[in-house]
mmCIF file of C-alpha atoms in Angstrom:
data_model
loop_
_atom_site.group_PDB
_atom_site.id
_atom_site.type_symbol
_atom_site.label_atom_id
_atom_site.label_comp_id
_atom_site.label_asym_id
_atom_site.label_seq_id
_atom_site.Cartn_x
_atom_site.Cartn_y
_atom_site.Cartn_z
ATOM 1 C CA UNK A 1473 112.515 181.581 180.517
ATOM 2 C CA UNK A 1474 112.801 183.784 176.800
ATOM 3 C CA UNK A 1475 115.284 186.822 176.836
ATOM 4 C CA UNK A 1476 112.791 189.134 175.743
ATOM 5 C CA UNK A 1477 110.856 188.379 178.283
ATOM 6 C CA UNK A 1478 113.059 188.881 180.606
ATOM 7 C CA UNK A 1479 114.159 192.147 179.330
ATOM 8 C CA UNK A 1480 110.825 193.463 179.740
ATOM 9 C CA UNK A 1481 111.083 192.858 183.854
ATOM 10 C CA UNK A 1482 114.234 194.286 183.095
ATOM 11 C CA UNK A 1483 112.610 197.525 181.551
ATOM 12 C CA UNK A 1484 109.670 197.622 183.933
ATOM 13 C CA UNK A 1485 111.753 197.804 187.426
ATOM 14 C CA UNK A 1486 113.831 200.674 185.724
ATOM 15 C CA UNK A 1487 111.440 203.645 186.606
ATOM 16 C CA UNK A 1488 111.645 201.198 189.935
ATOM 17 C CA UNK A 1489 114.976 201.310 190.326
ATOM 18 C CA UNK A 1490 115.752 205.447 189.086
ATOM 19 C CA UNK A 1491 113.907 206.681 191.522
ATOM 20 C CA UNK A 1492 115.557 204.586 194.353
ATOM 21 C CA UNK A 1493 118.776 205.759 193.267
ATOM 22 C CA UNK A 1494 118.967 209.068 195.407
ATOM 23 C CA UNK A 1495 118.766 206.590 198.002
ATOM 24 C CA UNK A 1496 121.266 204.251 196.644
ATOM 25 C CA UNK A 1497 123.297 206.874 196.520
ATOM 26 C CA UNK A 1498 122.788 208.131 200.550
ATOM 27 C CA UNK A 1499 122.923 204.388 201.727
ATOM 28 C CA UNK A 1500 126.218 203.884 199.822
ATOM 29 C CA UNK A 1501 124.552 200.689 198.919
ATOM 30 C CA UNK A 1502 122.059 198.498 196.456
ATOM 31 C CA UNK A 1503 118.342 198.968 198.764
ATOM 32 C CA UNK A 1504 118.076 194.958 199.941
ATOM 33 C CA UNK A 1505 114.266 195.206 198.108
ATOM 34 C CA UNK A 1506 115.936 196.184 194.374
ATOM 35 C CA UNK A 1507 118.779 192.788 195.336
ATOM 36 C CA UNK A 1508 115.174 190.928 196.254
ATOM 37 C CA UNK A 1509 113.319 191.893 193.657
ATOM 38 C CA UNK A 1510 116.555 191.155 190.779
ATOM 39 C CA UNK A 1511 116.961 188.035 192.205
ATOM 40 C CA UNK A 1512 113.200 187.415 191.947
ATOM 41 C CA UNK A 1513 113.217 188.008 188.338
ATOM 42 C CA UNK A 1514 116.119 185.391 187.747
ATOM 43 C CA UNK A 1515 118.625 188.464 186.643
ATOM 44 C CA UNK A 1516 120.929 187.053 188.285
ATOM 45 C CA UNK A 1517 120.687 183.447 186.592
ATOM 46 C CA UNK A 1518 121.591 185.181 183.248
ATOM 47 C CA UNK A 1519 124.841 183.634 183.210
ATOM 48 C CA UNK A 1520 124.399 180.683 185.362
ATOM 49 C CA UNK A 1521 124.845 176.739 184.796
ATOM 50 C CA UNK A 1522 121.702 175.334 183.891
ATOM 51 C CA UNK A 1523 122.483 172.374 186.517
ATOM 52 C CA UNK A 1524 121.760 174.704 189.307
ATOM 53 C CA UNK A 1525 118.893 176.830 188.467
ATOM 54 C CA UNK A 1526 120.673 178.996 185.542
ATOM 55 C CA UNK A 1527 119.078 180.205 182.631
ATOM 56 C CA UNK A 1528 122.772 179.954 180.494
ATOM 57 C CA UNK A 1529 121.580 182.823 178.057
ATOM 58 C CA UNK A 1530 123.620 184.402 175.702
ATOM 59 C CA UNK A 1531 125.938 186.924 177.297
ATOM 60 C CA UNK A 1532 124.486 189.459 174.892
ATOM 61 C CA UNK A 1533 121.416 189.416 176.753
ATOM 62 C CA UNK A 1534 123.351 189.982 180.352
ATOM 63 C CA UNK A 1535 124.687 193.048 179.135
ATOM 64 C CA UNK A 1536 121.864 194.624 177.704
ATOM 65 C CA UNK A 1537 120.364 194.105 181.110
ATOM 66 C CA UNK A 1538 123.258 195.766 182.817
ATOM 67 C CA UNK A 1539 122.544 198.242 180.331
ATOM 68 C CA UNK A 1540 118.668 198.729 180.988
ATOM 69 C CA UNK A 1541 119.849 198.816 185.226
ATOM 70 C CA UNK A 1542 122.222 201.255 184.454
ATOM 71 C CA UNK A 1543 120.095 203.803 182.357
ATOM 72 C CA UNK A 1544 118.140 204.168 185.292
ATOM 73 C CA UNK A 1545 120.220 203.367 188.571
ATOM 74 C CA UNK A 1546 124.755 203.408 187.752
ATOM 75 C CA UNK A 1547 125.130 201.628 190.741
ATOM 76 C CA UNK A 1548 122.374 199.319 191.078
ATOM 77 C CA UNK A 1549 123.899 198.876 187.298
ATOM 78 C CA UNK A 1550 127.301 198.681 188.199
ATOM 79 C CA UNK A 1551 126.181 196.063 191.208
ATOM 80 C CA UNK A 1552 124.328 193.300 189.005
ATOM 81 C CA UNK A 1553 126.848 192.701 185.882
ATOM 82 C CA UNK A 1554 129.685 192.392 188.568
ATOM 83 C CA UNK A 1555 128.127 190.487 190.793
ATOM 84 C CA UNK A 1556 126.416 188.718 188.372
ATOM 85 C CA UNK A 1557 129.521 187.544 186.052
ATOM 86 C CA UNK A 1558 130.883 185.526 188.895
ATOM 87 C CA UNK A 1559 127.791 183.307 188.825
ATOM 88 C CA UNK A 1560 129.197 182.536 185.073
ATOM 89 C CA UNK A 1561 132.932 182.860 186.478
ATOM 90 C CA UNK A 1562 131.763 179.736 189.394
ATOM 91 C CA UNK A 1563 130.268 177.556 185.794
ATOM 92 C CA UNK A 1564 134.099 177.243 185.297
ATOM 93 C CA UNK A 1565 135.182 175.950 188.296
ATOM 94 C CA UNK A 1566 135.460 172.064 189.253
ATOM 95 C CA UNK A 1567 131.668 170.834 190.093
ATOM 96 C CA UNK A 1568 132.552 170.492 193.274
ATOM 97 C CA UNK A 1569 133.068 174.337 194.286
ATOM 98 C CA UNK A 1570 129.368 174.942 192.326
ATOM 99 C CA UNK A 1571 128.117 172.067 194.452
ATOM 100 C CA UNK A 1572 129.724 173.861 197.855
ATOM 101 C CA UNK A 1573 128.130 177.046 196.176
ATOM 102 C CA UNK A 1574 124.852 176.044 194.805
ATOM 103 C CA UNK A 1575 124.275 173.120 196.277
ATOM 104 C CA UNK A 1576 121.161 173.962 199.000
ATOM 105 C CA UNK A 1577 120.450 177.693 197.633
ATOM 106 C CA UNK A 1578 121.004 178.570 193.882
ATOM 107 C CA UNK A 1579 120.379 182.141 195.111
ATOM 108 C CA UNK A 1580 123.710 182.873 196.742
ATOM 109 C CA UNK A 1581 125.639 185.652 195.547
ATOM 110 C CA UNK A 1582 129.213 186.607 194.619
ATOM 111 C CA UNK A 1583 131.380 189.273 195.514
ATOM 112 C CA UNK A 1584 134.960 189.843 194.225
ATOM 113 C CA UNK A 1585 138.480 191.394 194.228
ATOM 114 C CA UNK A 1586 140.940 190.630 192.284
ATOM 115 C CA UNK A 1587 144.056 192.357 192.683
ATOM 116 C CA UNK A 1588 146.542 190.340 193.685
ATOM 117 C CA UNK A 1589 146.804 191.202 196.780
ATOM 118 C CA UNK A 1590 147.538 189.345 200.337
ATOM 119 C CA UNK A 1591 150.137 186.465 201.931
ATOM 120 C CA UNK A 1592 149.478 183.207 199.492
ATOM 121 C CA UNK A 1593 150.619 180.305 200.768
ATOM 122 C CA UNK A 1594 150.585 176.698 199.055
ATOM 123 C CA UNK A 1595 149.875 173.752 202.143
ATOM 124 C CA UNK A 1596 148.704 170.071 201.509
ATOM 125 C CA UNK A 1597 145.308 170.648 199.729
ATOM 126 C CA UNK A 1598 145.149 173.864 199.044
ATOM 127 C CA UNK A 1599 146.134 177.700 199.944
ATOM 128 C CA UNK A 1600 146.321 179.396 203.487
ATOM 129 C CA UNK A 1601 145.089 183.701 202.817
ATOM 130 C CA UNK A 1602 145.604 186.405 204.423
ATOM 131 C CA UNK A 1603 145.452 190.628 203.763
ATOM 132 C CA UNK A 1604 143.199 193.103 202.943
ATOM 133 C CA UNK A 1605 141.222 193.149 199.073
ATOM 134 C CA UNK A 1606 139.829 196.195 198.429
ATOM 135 C CA UNK A 1607 136.731 197.434 195.650
ATOM 136 C CA UNK A 1608 134.281 194.508 196.805
ATOM 137 C CA UNK A 1609 131.500 196.111 195.006
ATOM 138 C CA UNK A 1610 128.011 194.413 196.484
ATOM 139 C CA UNK A 1611 129.862 192.507 199.280
ATOM 140 C CA UNK A 1612 126.924 193.458 201.976
ATOM 141 C CA UNK A 1613 124.229 191.290 199.865
ATOM 142 C CA UNK A 1614 126.783 188.054 199.094
ATOM 143 C CA UNK A 1615 127.610 185.017 201.051
ATOM 144 C CA UNK A 1616 130.982 183.980 198.411
ATOM 145 C CA UNK A 1617 133.775 186.498 198.117
ATOM 146 C CA UNK A 1618 136.304 186.022 194.696
ATOM 147 C CA UNK A 1619 139.408 187.093 195.684
ATOM 148 C CA UNK A 1620 142.623 186.856 193.334
ATOM 149 C CA UNK A 1621 146.017 186.053 194.753
ATOM 150 C CA UNK A 1622 149.885 184.906 193.135
ATOM 151 C CA UNK A 1623 151.067 181.683 194.460
ATOM 152 C CA UNK A 1624 154.821 180.625 194.169
ATOM 153 C CA UNK A 1625 155.678 177.433 193.070
ATOM 154 C CA UNK A 1626 159.011 175.813 195.217
ATOM 155 C CA UNK A 1627 160.412 176.165 191.859
ATOM 156 C CA UNK A 1628 159.785 179.841 192.287
ATOM 157 C CA UNK A 1629 156.824 179.927 189.134
ATOM 158 C CA UNK A 1630 154.534 182.334 190.036
ATOM 159 C CA UNK A 1631 151.142 181.503 189.399
ATOM 160 C CA UNK A 1632 148.250 183.968 189.504
ATOM 161 C CA UNK A 1633 144.678 182.853 190.739
ATOM 162 C CA UNK A 1634 141.191 183.680 191.844
ATOM 163 C CA UNK A 1635 140.222 182.457 195.683
ATOM 164 C CA UNK A 1636 136.403 181.018 196.071
ATOM 165 C CA UNK A 1637 135.558 181.952 199.931
ATOM 166 C CA UNK A 1638 132.668 181.322 202.210
ATOM 167 C CA UNK A 1639 131.167 184.556 204.266
ATOM 168 C CA UNK A 1640 132.370 182.239 207.845
ATOM 169 C CA UNK A 1641 135.881 183.008 205.824
ATOM 170 C CA UNK A 1642 136.088 186.916 205.604
ATOM 171 C CA UNK A 1643 134.878 189.915 207.002
ATOM 172 C CA UNK A 1644 133.635 192.700 204.778
ATOM 173 C CA UNK A 1645 134.412 196.525 206.534
ATOM 174 C CA UNK A 1646 132.645 199.359 205.482
ATOM 175 C CA UNK A 1647 135.060 201.857 204.322
ATOM 176 C CA UNK A 1648 132.704 203.112 200.734
ATOM 177 C CA UNK A 1649 132.814 206.585 200.849
ATOM 178 C CA UNK A 1650 133.482 207.874 197.508
ATOM 179 C CA UNK A 1651 132.718 210.224 195.174
ATOM 180 C CA UNK A 1652 130.865 208.670 191.994
ATOM 181 C CA UNK A 1653 129.386 204.888 191.922
ATOM 182 C CA UNK A 1654 128.725 206.155 196.176
ATOM 183 C CA UNK A 1655 126.198 202.837 195.861
ATOM 184 C CA UNK A 1656 127.908 199.839 195.233
ATOM 185 C CA UNK A 1657 128.758 199.175 198.524
ATOM 186 C CA UNK A 1658 132.129 198.638 197.459
ATOM 187 C CA UNK A 1659 133.554 197.186 201.033
ATOM 188 C CA UNK A 1660 136.702 196.282 201.472
ATOM 189 C CA UNK A 1661 137.142 192.332 202.174
ATOM 190 C CA UNK A 1662 139.373 190.904 205.009
ATOM 191 C CA UNK A 1663 140.701 187.538 205.544
ATOM 192 C CA UNK A 1664 142.501 185.871 208.399
ATOM 193 C CA UNK A 1665 145.020 182.610 207.655
ATOM 194 C CA UNK A 1666 141.742 180.665 205.826
ATOM 195 C CA UNK A 1667 142.351 177.681 203.900
ATOM 196 C CA UNK A 1668 141.221 177.296 200.198
ATOM 197 C CA UNK A 1669 141.431 174.003 199.162
ATOM 198 C CA UNK A 1670 142.693 173.342 195.824
ATOM 199 C CA UNK A 1671 138.651 172.834 193.968
ATOM 200 C CA UNK A 1672 137.704 176.236 194.980
ATOM 201 C CA UNK A 1673 140.517 178.268 193.440
ATOM 202 C CA UNK A 1674 139.927 179.755 189.376
ATOM 203 C CA UNK A 1675 142.953 180.391 186.974
ATOM 204 C CA UNK A 1676 141.621 182.505 184.329
ATOM 205 C CA UNK A 1677 140.632 179.283 181.753
ATOM 206 C CA UNK A 1678 137.430 178.237 180.204
ATOM 207 C CA UNK A 1679 135.267 175.191 179.808
ATOM 208 C CA UNK A 1680 132.489 174.170 182.489
ATOM 209 C CA UNK A 1681 132.509 169.933 184.259
ATOM 210 C CA UNK A 1682 128.679 170.663 184.503
ATOM 211 C CA UNK A 1683 127.713 172.719 181.684
ATOM 212 C CA UNK A 1684 128.128 172.018 177.971
ATOM 213 C CA UNK A 1685 126.302 175.496 177.523
ATOM 214 C CA UNK A 1686 129.565 177.266 174.124
ATOM 215 C CA UNK A 1687 128.277 180.681 176.901
ATOM 216 C CA UNK A 1688 131.668 178.701 179.018
ATOM 217 C CA UNK A 1689 134.387 178.711 176.834
ATOM 218 C CA UNK A 1690 134.015 182.572 176.585
ATOM 219 C CA UNK A 1691 137.714 184.513 178.188
ATOM 220 C CA UNK A 1692 136.861 185.514 181.039
ATOM 221 C CA UNK A 1693 138.638 188.884 180.131
ATOM 222 C CA UNK A 1694 135.567 189.409 177.223
ATOM 223 C CA UNK A 1695 133.191 188.563 179.502
ATOM 224 C CA UNK A 1696 133.689 189.861 182.430
ATOM 225 C CA UNK A 1697 135.612 193.259 181.019
ATOM 226 C CA UNK A 1698 132.495 194.462 179.019
ATOM 227 C CA UNK A 1699 130.202 193.559 181.890
ATOM 228 C CA UNK A 1700 131.884 196.381 183.648
ATOM 229 C CA UNK A 1701 131.678 198.109 180.829
ATOM 230 C CA UNK A 1702 128.312 197.894 179.480
ATOM 231 C CA UNK A 1703 126.446 199.154 182.849
ATOM 232 C CA UNK A 1704 128.362 202.705 182.280
ATOM 233 C CA UNK A 1705 126.552 202.729 177.974
ATOM 234 C CA UNK A 1706 123.893 202.418 180.325
ATOM 235 C CA UNK A 1707 124.225 205.418 183.119
ATOM 236 C CA UNK A 1708 125.426 207.238 179.680
ATOM 237 C CA UNK A 1709 122.942 206.644 177.694
ATOM 238 C CA UNK A 1710 120.561 207.003 180.399
ATOM 239 C CA UNK A 1711 122.625 210.667 180.659
ATOM 240 C CA UNK A 1712 121.678 211.351 177.234
ATOM 241 C CA UNK A 1713 117.278 210.104 177.815
ATOM 242 C CA UNK A 1714 116.997 212.564 180.529
ATOM 243 C CA UNK A 1715 119.037 215.102 178.794
ATOM 244 C CA UNK A 1716 116.922 215.219 175.906
ATOM 245 C CA UNK A 1717 113.576 215.015 177.697
ATOM 246 C CA UNK A 1718 115.107 218.408 180.585
ATOM 247 C CA UNK A 1719 116.356 220.451 177.042
ATOM 248 C CA UNK A 1720 113.697 220.359 175.184
ATOM 249 C CA UNK A 1721 112.019 222.411 177.218
ATOM 250 C CA UNK A 1722 114.648 224.511 178.816
ATOM 251 C CA UNK A 1723 114.876 227.739 177.762
ATOM 252 C CA UNK A 1724 118.314 230.184 177.904
ATOM 253 C CA UNK A 1725 117.716 232.839 180.210
ATOM 254 C CA UNK A 1726 120.457 234.958 178.748
ATOM 255 C CA UNK A 1727 118.609 234.903 175.706
ATOM 256 C CA UNK A 1728 115.082 234.037 175.986
ATOM 257 C CA UNK A 1729 115.836 231.117 173.075
ATOM 258 C CA UNK A 1730 114.797 227.146 172.875
ATOM 259 C CA UNK A 1731 117.990 225.223 173.495
ATOM 260 C CA UNK A 1732 117.010 222.492 171.568
ATOM 261 C CA UNK A 1733 117.333 224.999 169.158
ATOM 262 C CA UNK A 1734 120.523 226.114 169.287
ATOM 263 C CA UNK A 1735 123.338 224.057 166.655
ATOM 264 C CA UNK A 1736 125.737 223.336 169.322
ATOM 265 C CA UNK A 1737 123.577 221.792 171.054
ATOM 266 C CA UNK A 1738 121.751 219.578 168.760
ATOM 267 C CA UNK A 1739 124.794 218.369 167.882
ATOM 268 C CA UNK A 1740 126.154 217.424 171.590
ATOM 269 C CA UNK A 1741 123.264 215.471 171.530
ATOM 270 C CA UNK A 1742 124.128 213.706 168.316
ATOM 271 C CA UNK A 1743 127.686 213.321 168.517
ATOM 272 C CA UNK A 1744 127.087 211.155 172.259
ATOM 273 C CA UNK A 1745 123.557 209.301 170.822
ATOM 274 C CA UNK A 1746 126.127 208.092 168.145
ATOM 275 C CA UNK A 1747 129.073 208.050 170.571
ATOM 276 C CA UNK A 1748 126.863 204.690 172.875
ATOM 277 C CA UNK A 1749 125.048 203.643 169.445
ATOM 278 C CA UNK A 1750 128.419 202.236 167.894
ATOM 279 C CA UNK A 1751 130.136 200.753 171.596
ATOM 280 C CA UNK A 1752 126.982 198.858 171.864
ATOM 281 C CA UNK A 1753 127.283 197.657 168.223
ATOM 282 C CA UNK A 1754 131.025 196.280 168.784
ATOM 283 C CA UNK A 1755 130.252 194.770 172.217
ATOM 284 C CA UNK A 1756 127.297 192.926 170.447
ATOM 285 C CA UNK A 1757 129.387 192.342 167.460
ATOM 286 C CA UNK A 1758 132.593 191.459 169.685
ATOM 287 C CA UNK A 1759 130.174 188.929 172.000
ATOM 288 C CA UNK A 1760 128.493 186.929 168.718
ATOM 289 C CA UNK A 1761 131.231 186.356 166.896
ATOM 290 C CA UNK A 1762 132.769 184.621 170.463
ATOM 291 C CA UNK A 1763 130.214 182.894 171.026
ATOM 292 C CA UNK A 1764 129.409 181.860 167.021
ATOM 293 C CA UNK A 1765 132.651 179.920 167.459
ATOM 294 C CA UNK A 1766 132.553 178.627 170.768
ATOM 295 C CA UNK A 1767 128.913 176.836 169.375
ATOM 296 C CA UNK A 1768 131.410 175.078 166.233
ATOM 297 C CA UNK A 1769 133.906 174.101 168.886
ATOM 298 C CA UNK A 1770 136.739 175.843 167.726
ATOM 299 C CA UNK A 1771 139.505 178.021 169.294
ATOM 300 C CA UNK A 1772 139.043 182.255 169.426
ATOM 301 C CA UNK A 1773 141.789 183.778 167.872
ATOM 302 C CA UNK A 1774 143.720 185.717 170.301
ATOM 303 C CA UNK A 1775 143.523 188.815 167.418
ATOM 304 C CA UNK A 1776 139.863 188.699 168.337
ATOM 305 C CA UNK A 1777 140.106 188.448 171.706
ATOM 306 C CA UNK A 1778 142.610 191.795 171.895
ATOM 307 C CA UNK A 1779 140.035 193.364 169.081
ATOM 308 C CA UNK A 1780 137.158 192.987 171.938
ATOM 309 C CA UNK A 1781 140.117 194.207 174.421
ATOM 310 C CA UNK A 1782 139.831 196.970 172.620
ATOM 311 C CA UNK A 1783 136.608 198.347 171.174
ATOM 312 C CA UNK A 1784 135.636 197.407 176.041
ATOM 313 C CA UNK A 1785 137.960 200.289 176.589
ATOM 314 C CA UNK A 1786 136.826 202.346 174.097
ATOM 315 C CA UNK A 1787 133.412 201.501 174.617
ATOM 316 C CA UNK A 1788 134.035 203.156 178.129
ATOM 317 C CA UNK A 1789 136.301 206.233 176.652
ATOM 318 C CA UNK A 1790 132.710 206.575 174.330
ATOM 319 C CA UNK A 1791 131.113 206.513 177.602
ATOM 320 C CA UNK A 1792 132.531 209.027 179.280
ATOM 321 C CA UNK A 1793 132.469 211.798 176.422
ATOM 322 C CA UNK A 1794 129.263 210.725 176.237
ATOM 323 C CA UNK A 1795 128.277 212.491 179.629
ATOM 324 C CA UNK A 1796 130.836 215.327 179.406
ATOM 325 C CA UNK A 1797 128.464 215.952 176.246
ATOM 326 C CA UNK A 1798 125.199 216.234 178.121
ATOM 327 C CA UNK A 1799 126.349 217.379 181.378
ATOM 328 C CA UNK A 1800 128.126 220.109 180.208
ATOM 329 C CA UNK A 1801 124.987 221.040 177.696
ATOM 330 C CA UNK A 1802 122.999 220.207 180.744
ATOM 331 C CA UNK A 1803 123.109 223.971 182.023
ATOM 332 C CA UNK A 1804 123.517 224.889 186.036
ATOM 333 C CA UNK A 1805 120.865 222.717 187.533
ATOM 334 C CA UNK A 1806 122.341 219.772 186.874
ATOM 335 C CA UNK A 1807 124.348 219.932 189.072
ATOM 336 C CA UNK A 1808 122.467 219.246 192.235
ATOM 337 C CA UNK A 1809 122.203 216.163 194.516
ATOM 338 C CA UNK A 1810 119.093 214.604 193.182
ATOM 339 C CA UNK A 1811 120.118 215.332 189.306
ATOM 340 C CA UNK A 1812 120.382 212.016 187.226
ATOM 341 C CA UNK A 1813 122.933 213.296 184.765
ATOM 342 C CA UNK A 1814 125.036 214.497 187.340
ATOM 343 C CA UNK A 1815 124.918 211.638 189.017
ATOM 344 C CA UNK A 1816 125.552 209.263 186.250
ATOM 345 C CA UNK A 1817 128.889 211.641 184.421
ATOM 346 C CA UNK A 1818 130.475 210.729 188.416
ATOM 347 C CA UNK A 1819 129.823 207.161 188.265
ATOM 348 C CA UNK A 1820 130.372 206.893 184.811
ATOM 349 C CA UNK A 1821 134.005 208.782 185.492
ATOM 350 C CA UNK A 1822 133.999 206.541 189.271
ATOM 351 C CA UNK A 1823 133.513 203.217 186.366
ATOM 352 C CA UNK A 1824 136.682 204.429 184.235
ATOM 353 C CA UNK A 1825 139.075 204.128 186.997
ATOM 354 C CA UNK A 1826 138.920 200.223 187.008
ATOM 355 C CA UNK A 1827 141.247 198.094 186.374
ATOM 356 C CA UNK A 1828 139.174 196.114 183.289
ATOM 357 C CA UNK A 1829 139.394 200.156 182.351
ATOM 358 C CA UNK A 1830 142.763 201.092 182.049
ATOM 359 C CA UNK A 1831 143.102 201.674 177.924
ATOM 360 C CA UNK A 1832 146.918 202.265 177.685
ATOM 361 C CA UNK A 1833 148.137 198.521 177.528
ATOM 362 C CA UNK A 1834 145.288 197.484 175.165
ATOM 363 C CA UNK A 1835 145.874 200.227 172.695
ATOM 364 C CA UNK A 1836 149.923 199.449 172.520
ATOM 365 C CA UNK A 1837 148.681 195.681 172.607
ATOM 366 C CA UNK A 1838 146.410 195.994 169.618
ATOM 367 C CA UNK A 1839 148.989 198.579 167.856
ATOM 368 C CA UNK A 1840 151.798 196.003 168.540
ATOM 369 C CA UNK A 1841 149.590 193.193 166.869
ATOM 370 C CA UNK A 1842 148.621 195.146 163.552
ATOM 371 C CA UNK A 1843 152.260 195.572 163.033
ATOM 372 C CA UNK A 1844 152.983 192.078 163.824
ATOM 373 C CA UNK A 1845 154.644 191.571 166.948
ATOM 374 C CA UNK A 1846 154.211 189.538 170.412
ATOM 375 C CA UNK A 1847 151.772 190.852 172.554
ATOM 376 C CA UNK A 1848 151.822 190.613 175.752
ATOM 377 C CA UNK A 1849 149.275 188.766 178.482
ATOM 378 C CA UNK A 1850 146.938 191.181 179.599
ATOM 379 C CA UNK A 1851 143.907 189.269 179.931
ATOM 380 C CA UNK A 1852 142.769 188.643 176.892
#
């Protein structure tokens, strides 16, 4: 599929997604018709292996789609990005795992919860898994889940792994009563003594048994983390666009003057636009540089990986800064629950709490690298 055609489809969907945003919040999940439309448009297949019906497109196309969807409904953008990235990650797993997931249905969806919780026991041929994992976005719509865990070898070595489980091996508990990203349905996943064979595990490494596409040579830390940030950038852009349209016609009641003519209103719009434009450009640059190296069969250096993560956590901070400027300048009517500006404000600050957006360890790693010191592994 031509990437621009796919993005045109995404743009055409945006007005409908915007209309459904309040209903998604009320239901605390993305509407079923939205999931069906995203599937029909081929959007979940953007990063999926071609061997199983995927498009194997440039990840920048995927991030652009996430921003477009996030600008209309942040919760839908979040679910699309998080769930869509999992189709790329399963492409990194052994062929047998891919066949089990997509062998009979290439449209199945996969949720996740990567925090290494629960109990992991090494057994013959794989692992035994039990526990509760939180924040599994879009889990109501998914028939597989990827959960994180730590396996301790007999010699004491601890390995951090992902475990891929079918819906028959876990239950979803509805606990999602929150202040932001209400429509993501990020519920708990509960596993009780499930066996996970070795081929359905992943150690966050790159490379694919089913594809030679360079997208599968990209580091997990770059693709997944930008997938967390892209819908937040989109949400901030949506809030900015809404603010501009609203403020252009708004009058300051106390003075009878047009808000759009106020210098500080103009400055806030300019600052927010510059923050979002800069963050987007850095994302596209980082992914482009990595993809060029992967196409040439070259290793992606740690310096680029660390810079990519720096740009990613800073991009989330810039999305929050931009929406703060917009919200502050929007007046009391922005508080109404159907107003998309307050929704974006809540959703972006909620999304900024994701572990991939914890900035300090990444900032420290980048600073240490620049000083010539060793860089601790932060999932680069």
